[in-house]
CSV table of N, CA and C in Angstrom, one decimal:
chain,number,residue,atom,x,y,z
A,12,ASP,N,-41.2,27.6,-37.9
A,12,ASP,CA,-39.9,27.1,-38.0
A,12,ASP,C,-38.9,27.2,-36.9
A,13,GLU,N,-39.1,28.4,-36.5
A,13,GLU,CA,-38.5,29.2,-35.2
A,13,GLU,C,-38.7,28.3,-34.0
A,14,MET,N,-40.5,28.3,-33.9
A,14,MET,CA,-40.8,27.6,-32.8
A,14,MET,C,-40.2,25.9,-32.7
A,15,ARG,N,-40.1,25.1,-33.9
A,15,ARG,CA,-39.9,24.0,-33.9
A,15,ARG,C,-38.1,24.0,-33.8
A,16,GLN,N,-37.1,24.8,-34.0
A,16,GLN,CA,-36.1,24.8,-33.9
A,16,GLN,C,-35.7,25.2,-32.1
A,17,ARG,N,-36.6,25.9,-31.5
A,17,ARG,CA,-36.7,26.1,-30.1
A,17,ARG,C,-37.0,25.0,-29.4
A,18,LEU,N,-37.9,24.3,-29.8
A,18,LEU,CA,-38.5,22.9,-29.4
A,18,LEU,C,-37.2,21.8,-29.5
A,19,GLU,N,-36.8,21.8,-30.4
A,19,GLU,CA,-35.4,20.6,-30.6
A,19,GLU,C,-34.5,21.1,-29.7
A,20,ASP,N,-33.9,22.5,-29.7
A,20,ASP,CA,-32.7,22.8,-28.7
A,20,ASP,C,-33.2,22.8,-27.1
A,21,HIS,N,-34.6,22.9,-27.1
A,21,HIS,CA,-35.2,22.6,-25.5
A,21,HIS,C,-34.9,21.0,-25.2
A,22,LYS,N,-35.4,20.5,-26.2
A,22,LYS,CA,-35.3,18.9,-26.1
A,22,LYS,C,-33.4,18.6,-26.1
A,23,GLN,N,-32.9,18.7,-26.9
A,23,GLN,CA,-31.6,18.8,-26.5
A,23,GLN,C,-31.1,19.1,-25.2
A,24,GLU,N,-31.4,20.1,-24.8
A,24,GLU,CA,-30.9,20.8,-23.4
A,24,GLU,C,-31.0,19.9,-22.3
A,25,ILE,N,-32.4,19.3,-22.5
A,25,ILE,CA,-32.9,18.2,-21.4
A,25,ILE,C,-32.2,17.2,-21.5
A,26,ILE,N,-32.0,16.4,-22.6
A,26,ILE,CA,-31.2,15.2,-23.0
A,26,ILE,C,-29.7,15.6,-22.3
A,27,ASP,N,-28.9,16.8,-22.4
A,27,ASP,CA,-27.8,17.1,-22.0
A,27,ASP,C,-27.6,17.0,-20.5
A,28,ARG,N,-29.0,17.5,-19.9
A,28,ARG,CA,-29.0,17.7,-18.5
A,28,ARG,C,-29.2,16.3,-17.9
A,29,ALA,N,-30.0,15.3,-18.6
A,29,ALA,CA,-30.3,14.0,-18.0
A,29,ALA,C,-29.0,13.2,-18.0
A,30,GLU,N,-28.4,13.4,-19.2
A,30,GLU,CA,-26.8,12.9,-19.3
A,30,GLU,C,-26.0,13.4,-18.0
A,31,ALA,N,-25.8,14.6,-17.8
A,31,ALA,CA,-24.8,15.0,-16.8
A,31,ALA,C,-25.4,14.7,-15.5
A,32,ALA,N,-26.7,14.3,-14.9
A,32,ALA,CA,-27.1,14.0,-14.1
A,32,ALA,C,-26.9,12.6,-13.8
A,33,LYS,N,-27.0,11.7,-14.9
A,33,LYS,CA,-26.5,10.3,-14.6
A,33,LYS,C,-25.0,10.0,-14.5
A,34,ALA,N,-24.1,11.0,-15.1
A,34,ALA,CA,-23.0,10.8,-15.0
A,34,ALA,C,-22.6,11.4,-13.4
A,35,ALA,N,-23.1,12.4,-13.1
A,35,ALA,CA,-22.9,12.4,-11.5
A,35,ALA,C,-23.3,11.4,-10.6
A,36,ALA,N,-24.3,11.0,-10.9
A,36,ALA,CA,-24.8,10.0,-10.0
A,36,ALA,C,-23.8,8.6,-10.1
A,37,LYS,N,-23.5,8.6,-11.3
A,37,LYS,CA,-22.5,7.5,-11.4
A,37,LYS,C,-21.5,7.6,-10.7
A,38,ALA,N,-20.6,8.9,-10.6
A,38,ALA,CA,-19.7,9.1,-9.9
A,38,ALA,C,-19.7,9.3,-8.4
A,39,LYS,N,-20.9,9.7,-8.1
A,39,LYS,CA,-21.4,9.6,-6.6
A,39,LYS,C,-21.4,8.2,-6.0
A,40,PHE,N,-22.1,7.3,-6.9
A,40,PHE,CA,-22.2,5.9,-6.6
A,40,PHE,C,-20.8,5.0,-6.3
A,41,GLY,N,-19.8,5.6,-7.1
A,41,GLY,CA,-18.7,4.8,-7.3
A,41,GLY,C,-17.8,5.7,-5.9
A,42,GLU,N,-17.9,6.6,-5.7
A,42,GLU,CA,-17.4,7.2,-4.6
A,42,GLU,C,-17.7,6.5,-3.3
A,43,ALA,N,-19.3,6.7,-3.3
A,43,ALA,CA,-19.7,5.9,-2.1
A,43,ALA,C,-19.2,4.3,-2.1
A,44,VAL,N,-19.4,3.5,-2.9
A,44,VAL,CA,-18.7,2.3,-2.8
A,44,VAL,C,-17.4,2.0,-2.7
A,45,GLN,N,-16.6,2.9,-3.2
A,45,GLN,CA,-15.2,3.0,-2.9
A,45,GLN,C,-15.0,3.2,-1.3
A,46,THR,N,-15.7,4.0,-0.8
A,46,THR,CA,-15.6,4.4,0.2
A,46,THR,C,-15.8,3.2,1.4
A,47,SER,N,-17.2,2.7,1.2
A,47,SER,CA,-17.6,1.8,1.9
A,47,SER,C,-16.6,0.3,2.0
A,48,VAL,N,-16.4,0.1,0.6
A,48,VAL,CA,-15.6,-1.3,0.4
A,48,VAL,C,-14.1,-0.8,1.0
A,49,GLY,N,-13.8,0.1,0.7
A,49,GLY,CA,-12.4,0.5,1.3
A,49,GLY,C,-12.5,0.2,2.7
A,50,ASN,N,-13.3,0.9,3.4
A,50,ASN,CA,-13.3,0.7,5.0
A,50,ASN,C,-13.1,-0.8,5.2
A,51,LEU,N,-13.9,-1.5,4.3
A,51,LEU,CA,-14.2,-3.0,4.7
A,51,LEU,C,-12.8,-3.7,4.7
A,52,VAL,N,-11.8,-3.2,3.4
A,52,VAL,CA,-11.0,-3.7,3.2
A,52,VAL,C,-9.7,-3.5,4.2
A,53,ASP,N,-9.9,-1.8,4.7
A,53,ASP,CA,-8.9,-1.4,5.6
A,53,ASP,C,-8.8,-2.4,7.0
A,54,ARG,N,-10.6,-2.5,7.4
A,54,ARG,CA,-10.8,-3.4,8.7
A,54,ARG,C,-10.3,-5.0,8.6
A,55,PHE,N,-10.4,-5.3,7.3
A,55,PHE,CA,-10.2,-6.8,7.3
A,55,PHE,C,-8.5,-7.0,7.2
A,56,THR,N,-7.7,-5.9,6.6
A,56,THR,CA,-6.4,-5.9,6.5
A,56,THR,C,-5.8,-5.8,8.0
A,57,ALA,N,-6.4,-4.8,8.9
A,57,ALA,CA,-5.9,-4.8,10.2
A,57,ALA,C,-6.0,-5.9,10.9
A,58,ASN,N,-7.3,-6.8,10.6
A,58,ASN,CA,-7.6,-8.0,11.3
A,58,ASN,C,-6.6,-9.2,10.9
A,59,VAL,N,-6.1,-9.1,9.8
A,59,VAL,CA,-5.3,-10.0,9.3
A,59,VAL,C,-3.7,-10.0,10.0
A,60,THR,N,-3.5,-8.4,10.0
A,60,THR,CA,-2.2,-7.8,10.7
A,60,THR,C,-2.3,-8.4,12.1
A,61,ASN,N,-3.3,-8.2,12.9
A,61,ASN,CA,-3.4,-8.6,14.2
A,61,ASN,C,-3.3,-10.1,14.5
A,62,LEU,N,-3.9,-10.7,13.6
A,62,LEU,CA,-3.7,-12.5,13.6
A,62,LEU,C,-2.4,-12.6,13.2
A,63,THR,N,-1.8,-12.1,12.5
A,63,THR,CA,-0.4,-12.6,12.3
A,63,THR,C,0.4,-12.4,13.3
A,64,SER,N,0.4,-10.8,14.0
A,64,SER,CA,1.2,-10.9,15.3
A,64,SER,C,0.7,-11.6,16.3
A,65,ILE,N,-0.5,-12.1,16.6
A,65,ILE,CA,-0.8,-13.1,17.4
A,65,ILE,C,-0.1,-14.4,17.0
A,66,ALA,N,-0.4,-14.9,16.1
A,66,ALA,CA,0.5,-16.1,15.6
A,66,ALA,C,1.8,-16.0,16.1
A,67,THR,N,2.6,-14.8,15.7
A,67,THR,CA,4.0,-14.4,16.2
A,67,THR,C,4.3,-14.8,17.5
A,68,ARG,N,3.4,-14.2,18.3
A,68,ARG,CA,3.6,-14.4,20.1
A,68,ARG,C,3.4,-16.1,20.2
A,69,ILE,N,2.4,-16.5,19.9
A,69,ILE,CA,2.0,-17.9,19.9
A,69,ILE,C,3.3,-18.4,19.6
A,70,GLU,N,3.9,-18.3,18.5
A,70,GLU,CA,5.1,-19.0,18.2
A,70,GLU,C,6.2,-18.9,19.3
A,71,ALA,N,6.2,-17.9,19.7
A,71,ALA,CA,7.3,-17.6,20.7
A,71,ALA,C,6.9,-18.4,21.9
A,72,ARG,N,5.5,-18.2,22.5
A,72,ARG,CA,5.4,-19.3,23.5
A,72,ARG,C,5.7,-20.8,23.0
A,73,ILE,N,5.4,-21.2,22.2
A,73,ILE,CA,5.7,-22.5,21.8
A,73,ILE,C,7.4,-22.7,21.9
A,74,ALA,N,8.0,-21.8,21.6
A,74,ALA,CA,9.5,-21.9,21.5
A,74,ALA,C,10.1,-21.9,23.0
A,75,GLU,N,9.3,-21.0,23.8
A,75,GLU,CA,9.6,-20.9,25.3
A,75,GLU,C,9.5,-22.5,25.9
A,76,LEU,N,8.4,-22.8,25.5
A,76,LEU,CA,7.9,-24.3,26.2
A,76,LEU,C,8.3,-25.3,25.8
A,77,THR,N,9.1,-25.4,24.6
A,77,THR,CA,10.0,-26.5,23.9
A,77,THR,C,11.3,-26.5,24.9
A,78,VAL,N,11.8,-25.5,25.0
A,78,VAL,CA,13.0,-25.1,25.7
A,78,VAL,C,12.7,-25.6,27.2
A,79,LYS,N,11.7,-25.6,27.6
A,79,LYS,CA,11.4,-26.3,28.9
A,79,LYS,C,11.3,-27.5,29.0
A,80,GLY,N,11.3,-28.0,27.9
A,80,GLY,CA,11.2,-29.7,27.7
A,80,GLY,C,9.7,-29.9,27.5
A,81,ASN,N,8.7,-29.3,27.3
A,81,ASN,CA,7.2,-29.9,27.0
A,81,ASN,C,7.2,-30.3,25.4
A,82,ASN,N,6.4,-31.2,25.0
A,82,ASN,CA,6.3,-31.7,23.8
A,82,ASN,C,5.2,-30.7,23.4
A,83,MET,N,5.5,-29.9,22.3
A,83,MET,CA,4.7,-29.1,21.7
A,83,MET,C,4.2,-29.2,19.9
A,84,ASP,N,4.6,-30.4,19.7
A,84,ASP,CA,4.0,-31.1,18.3
A,84,ASP,C,3.0,-30.7,17.7
A,85,ASN,N,1.7,-31.0,18.7
A,85,ASN,CA,0.5,-30.8,18.3
A,85,ASN,C,0.3,-29.1,18.0
A,86,SER,N,1.0,-28.5,18.9
A,86,SER,CA,0.8,-27.0,19.1
A,86,SER,C,1.3,-26.3,17.7
A,87,THR,N,2.4,-27.1,17.3
A,87,THR,CA,3.3,-26.6,16.1
A,87,THR,C,2.5,-26.9,14.8
A,88,ALA,N,2.0,-28.2,14.9
A,88,ALA,CA,1.1,-28.5,13.7
A,88,ALA,C,0.0,-27.4,13.7
A,89,LEU,N,-1.0,-27.2,14.8
A,89,LEU,CA,-1.9,-26.6,14.6
A,89,LEU,C,-1.6,-24.7,14.4
A,90,LEU,N,-0.2,-24.5,14.6
A,90,LEU,CA,0.0,-23.0,14.3
A,90,LEU,C,0.3,-22.9,12.8
A,91,ILE,N,0.8,-24.4,12.4
A,91,ILE,CA,1.1,-24.1,10.9
A,91,ILE,C,-0.2,-24.0,9.9
A,92,LEU,N,-1.2,-24.9,10.5
A,92,LEU,CA,-2.3,-24.6,9.9
A,92,LEU,C,-2.9,-23.1,10.0
A,93,ALA,N,-2.9,-22.8,11.0
A,93,ALA,CA,-3.3,-21.3,11.5
A,93,ALA,C,-2.7,-20.6,10.5
A,94,ARG,N,-1.6,-20.3,10.4
A,94,ARG,CA,-0.7,-19.4,9.5
A,94,ARG,C,-1.1,-19.6,7.9
A,95,SER,N,-1.5,-21.0,7.7
A,95,SER,CA,-2.0,-21.3,6.4
A,95,SER,C,-3.3,-20.5,6.0
A,96,ASP,N,-4.2,-20.3,7.3
A,96,ASP,CA,-5.7,-19.8,7.1
A,96,ASP,C,-5.5,-18.2,7.1
A,97,ILE,N,-4.4,-17.9,7.8
A,97,ILE,CA,-4.1,-16.3,7.6
A,97,ILE,C,-3.8,-15.8,6.4
A,98,ALA,N,-2.7,-16.7,5.7
A,98,ALA,CA,-2.2,-16.3,4.3
A,98,ALA,C,-3.7,-16.4,3.6
A,99,THR,N,-4.2,-17.2,3.8
A,99,THR,CA,-5.7,-17.6,2.9
A,99,THR,C,-6.6,-16.1,2.8
A,100,ALA,N,-7.0,-15.8,4.3
A,100,ALA,CA,-7.4,-14.7,4.5
A,100,ALA,C,-6.7,-13.5,4.0
A,101,GLN,N,-5.6,-13.5,3.7
A,101,GLN,CA,-4.9,-12.3,3.1
A,101,GLN,C,-5.3,-12.2,1.5
A,102,ASP,N,-5.2,-13.6,1.0
A,102,ASP,CA,-5.4,-13.7,-0.3
A,102,ASP,C,-6.8,-13.1,-0.5
A,103,LYS,N,-7.9,-13.7,0.2
A,103,LYS,CA,-9.1,-13.0,-0.1
A,103,LYS,C,-9.3,-11.7,0.5
A,104,VAL,N,-8.6,-11.1,0.6
A,104,VAL,CA,-8.5,-9.2,1.2
A,104,VAL,C,-8.3,-9.0,0.0
A,105,THR,N,-7.1,-9.2,-0.7
A,105,THR,CA,-6.2,-8.8,-1.8
A,105,THR,C,-7.8,-9.0,-2.8
A,106,ALA,N,-8.3,-10.3,-3.2
A,106,ALA,CA,-9.3,-10.4,-4.2
A,106,ALA,C,-10.4,-9.6,-3.9
A,107,LEU,N,-10.7,-9.2,-2.8
A,107,LEU,CA,-11.9,-7.9,-2.7
A,107,LEU,C,-11.3,-6.7,-3.0
A,108,SER,N,-10.4,-6.4,-2.7
A,108,SER,CA,-9.4,-5.2,-3.7
A,108,SER,C,-9.8,-5.2,-5.1
A,109,THR,N,-9.3,-6.4,-5.6
A,109,THR,CA,-9.1,-6.3,-7.0
A,109,THR,C,-10.8,-6.4,-7.5
A,110,ALA,N,-11.4,-6.8,-6.9
A,110,ALA,CA,-13.1,-7.3,-7.5
A,110,ALA,C,-13.6,-5.7,-7.4
A,111,LEU,N,-13.3,-4.8,-6.2
A,111,LEU,CA,-13.6,-3.6,-6.2
A,111,LEU,C,-13.0,-2.5,-7.2
A,112,ALA,N,-11.8,-2.6,-7.8
A,112,ALA,CA,-11.0,-1.9,-8.7
A,112,ALA,C,-11.7,-2.3,-10.1
A,113,SER,N,-12.1,-3.4,-10.4
A,113,SER,CA,-12.8,-3.9,-11.4
A,113,SER,C,-14.1,-3.5,-11.9
A,114,ALA,N,-14.9,-3.5,-10.5
A,114,ALA,CA,-16.3,-3.2,-10.7
A,114,ALA,C,-16.3,-1.7,-10.8
A,115,LEU,N,-15.6,-0.8,-10.1
A,115,LEU,CA,-15.5,0.7,-10.6
A,115,LEU,C,-14.9,1.2,-11.4
A,116,ALA,N,-13.8,0.2,-12.4
A,116,ALA,CA,-13.5,0.6,-13.5
A,116,ALA,C,-14.5,0.3,-14.9
A,117,SER,N,-15.5,-0.5,-14.4
A,117,SER,CA,-16.5,-0.9,-15.7
A,117,SER,C,-17.5,0.2,-15.8
A,118,ASP,N,-18.0,0.2,-17.1
A,118,ASP,CA,-19.1,1.2,-17.1
A,118,ASP,C,-20.3,1.0,-16.6
A,119,THR,N,-20.4,-0.3,-16.2
A,119,THR,CA,-21.5,-0.5,-15.4
A,119,THR,C,-21.2,-1.0,-14.0
A,120,PRO,N,-20.9,-0.2,-13.3
A,120,PRO,CA,-20.4,-1.0,-11.9
A,120,PRO,C,-21.7,-1.7,-10.9
A,121,LYS,N,-22.6,-1.3,-11.1
A,121,LYS,CA,-23.9,-1.9,-10.5
A,121,LYS,C,-24.3,-3.5,-10.6
A,122,GLN,N,-23.8,-3.6,-12.0
A,122,GLN,CA,-23.6,-5.1,-12.4
A,122,GLN,C,-22.7,-5.8,-11.7
A,123,HIS,N,-21.7,-5.3,-11.3
A,123,HIS,CA,-20.5,-6.0,-10.6
A,123,HIS,C,-20.5,-5.9,-8.9
A,124,MET,N,-21.4,-5.5,-8.6
A,124,MET,CA,-21.8,-5.4,-6.9
A,124,MET,C,-21.9,-6.7,-6.3
A,125,GLN,N,-22.4,-7.6,-7.1
A,125,GLN,CA,-22.8,-9.0,-6.4
A,125,GLN,C,-21.2,-9.9,-6.3
A,126,THR,N,-20.3,-9.5,-7.4
A,126,THR,CA,-19.0,-10.0,-7.3
A,126,THR,C,-18.3,-9.5,-6.1
A,127,VAL,N,-18.8,-7.9,-6.0
A,127,VAL,CA,-17.8,-7.3,-4.7
A,127,VAL,C,-18.4,-7.9,-3.4
A,128,ARG,N,-19.7,-8.0,-3.3
A,128,ARG,CA,-20.5,-8.5,-2.1
A,128,ARG,C,-19.6,-10.2,-1.9
A,129,ASP,N,-19.7,-10.9,-2.9
A,129,ASP,CA,-19.5,-12.1,-2.9
A,129,ASP,C,-17.9,-12.0,-2.2
A,130,ALA,N,-16.8,-11.4,-2.8
A,130,ALA,CA,-15.6,-11.2,-2.4
A,130,ALA,C,-15.3,-10.9,-0.6
A,131,ALA,N,-16.4,-9.9,-0.6
A,131,ALA,CA,-16.1,-9.3,0.7
A,131,ALA,C,-16.8,-10.4,2.0
A,132,LYS,N,-17.9,-11.2,1.4
A,132,LYS,CA,-18.5,-12.6,2.3
A,132,LYS,C,-17.0,-13.3,2.3
A,133,ALA,N,-16.2,-13.9,1.4
A,133,ALA,CA,-14.9,-14.9,1.3
A,133,ALA,C,-14.2,-14.3,2.0
A,134,ALA,N,-13.9,-12.9,2.2
A,134,ALA,CA,-12.7,-12.5,3.0
A,134,ALA,C,-13.2,-12.3,4.7
A,135,GLN,N,-14.3,-12.2,4.7
A,135,GLN,CA,-15.0,-12.2,6.1
A,135,GLN,C,-14.9,-13.6,6.6
A,136,ASP,N,-15.3,-14.5,5.9
A,136,ASP,CA,-15.1,-16.0,6.2
A,136,ASP,C,-14.2,-16.6,6.4
A,137,ALA,N,-13.1,-16.2,5.8
A,137,ALA,CA,-11.5,-16.2,5.9
A,137,ALA,C,-10.8,-15.9,7.0
A,138,VAL,N,-11.2,-14.5,7.5
A,138,VAL,CA,-10.9,-13.9,8.5
A,138,VAL,C,-11.2,-14.7,9.7
A,139,VAL,N,-12.6,-15.2,9.6
A,139,VAL,CA,-13.2,-15.9,10.8
A,139,VAL,C,-12.4,-17.3,11.1
A,140,THR,N,-12.6,-17.8,9.9
A,140,THR,CA,-11.6,-19.1,9.9
A,140,THR,C,-10.2,-19.1,10.5
A,141,ALA,N,-9.5,-18.1,10.2
A,141,ALA,CA,-8.0,-17.8,10.8
A,141,ALA,C,-8.3,-17.8,12.2
A,142,LYS,N,-9.1,-16.7,12.7
A,142,LYS,CA,-9.0,-16.6,13.8
A,142,LYS,C,-9.4,-17.8,14.9
A,143,LYS,N,-10.4,-18.5,14.3
A,143,LYS,CA,-11.0,-19.8,15.0
A,143,LYS,C,-9.4,-20.9,14.8
A,144,ALA,N,-8.7,-20.6,13.8
A,144,ALA,CA,-7.6,-21.4,13.8
A,144,ALA,C,-6.6,-21.2,15.1
A,145,LEU,N,-6.5,-19.8,15.3
A,145,LEU,CA,-5.5,-19.3,16.1
A,145,LEU,C,-6.3,-19.7,17.6
A,146,GLU,N,-7.3,-19.4,17.8
A,146,GLU,CA,-8.0,-20.0,19.2
A,146,GLU,C,-7.6,-21.3,19.4
A,147,ASP,N,-8.1,-22.1,18.2
A,147,ASP,CA,-7.7,-23.9,18.7
A,147,ASP,C,-6.1,-23.8,18.9
A,148,THR,N,-5.3,-23.1,18.2
A,148,THR,CA,-3.6,-23.1,18.5
A,148,THR,C,-3.6,-22.8,19.9
A,149,LEU,N,-4.0,-21.9,20.5
A,149,LEU,CA,-3.8,-21.4,21.8
A,149,LEU,C,-4.4,-22.1,22.9
A,150,LYS,N,-5.2,-22.8,22.5
A,150,LYS,CA,-6.1,-23.7,23.6
A,150,LYS,C,-5.1,-25.0,23.7
A,151,GLN,N,-4.5,-25.4,22.5
A,151,GLN,CA,-3.5,-26.6,22.3
A,151,GLN,C,-2.1,-26.4,23.1
A,152,VAL,N,-1.7,-25.1,22.9
A,152,VAL,CA,-0.6,-24.6,23.7
A,152,VAL,C,-0.8,-24.5,24.9
A,153,ARG,N,-1.9,-24.2,25.6
A,153,ARG,CA,-2.3,-24.5,27.1
A,153,ARG,C,-2.2,-25.7,27.4
A,154,VAL,N,-2.9,-26.6,26.5
A,154,VAL,CA,-2.9,-28.1,27.1
A,154,VAL,C,-1.5,-28.5,26.9
A,155,ASP,N,-0.6,-28.5,26.1
A,155,ASP,CA,0.5,-28.8,26.1
A,155,ASP,C,1.5,-28.4,26.9
A,156,GLY,N,1.4,-27.2,27.3
A,156,GLY,CA,1.9,-26.2,28.4
A,156,GLY,C,1.9,-26.8,29.7
A,157,ALA,N,0.5,-27.1,30.0
A,157,ALA,CA,0.2,-27.4,31.3
A,157,ALA,C,0.9,-29.1,31.7
A,158,ALA,N,0.9,-29.9,30.5
A,158,ALA,CA,1.5,-31.3,30.5
A,158,ALA,C,3.1,-31.0,30.8
A,159,SER,N,3.1,-31.5,32.2
A,159,SER,CA,4.4,-31.5,32.8
A,159,SER,C,5.1,-32.8,32.3
A,160,THR,N,6.5,-32.5,31.9
A,160,THR,CA,7.6,-33.5,31.6
A,160,THR,C,8.2,-34.4,32.5
A,161,THR,N,8.0,-34.0,33.6
A,161,THR,CA,8.8,-34.5,35.0
A,161,THR,C,7.6,-35.8,35.3
A,162,PRO,N,8.3,-36.8,35.6
A,162,PRO,CA,7.5,-37.8,35.9
A,162,PRO,C,6.8,-37.6,37.5
A,163,ALA,N,5.7,-38.1,37.4
A,163,ALA,CA,5.0,-38.0,38.9
A,163,ALA,C,5.7,-38.8,39.9
A,164,LEU,N,6.1,-38.5,41.0
A,164,LEU,CA,6.8,-39.6,42.0
A,164,LEU,C,5.7,-40.2,42.8
């Protein structure tokens, strides 16, 4: 009987250690994912901030060229679209943060990682789209700015 009791105690001790190891692994996984995706969110946020500041500088350049008499309607329209793309990118970065938080709060975070990956991909695509829109706007500003408003003699 004593032997059976020691065997049961030993079995329970092994089960307890396995549970503790599982909990530690889950915590470590959560920290690693938190760090990794946190770095992504930080990088995407910095990109969106930079794109916003570039859009502001382009807007100032458009105003400057408009004062000189250039027709900047096309550039202004493209800038409005670019700002919309920047806002979309910011929304996607926020969605990534939300997806990460909900995945880590769940009991089975690994099952939610595909959602986090999809959100990260969507945020990346949105940032790239916003950057491309600003590039197109800048090209148009150069074209509109180079077009002289004084008639050729």
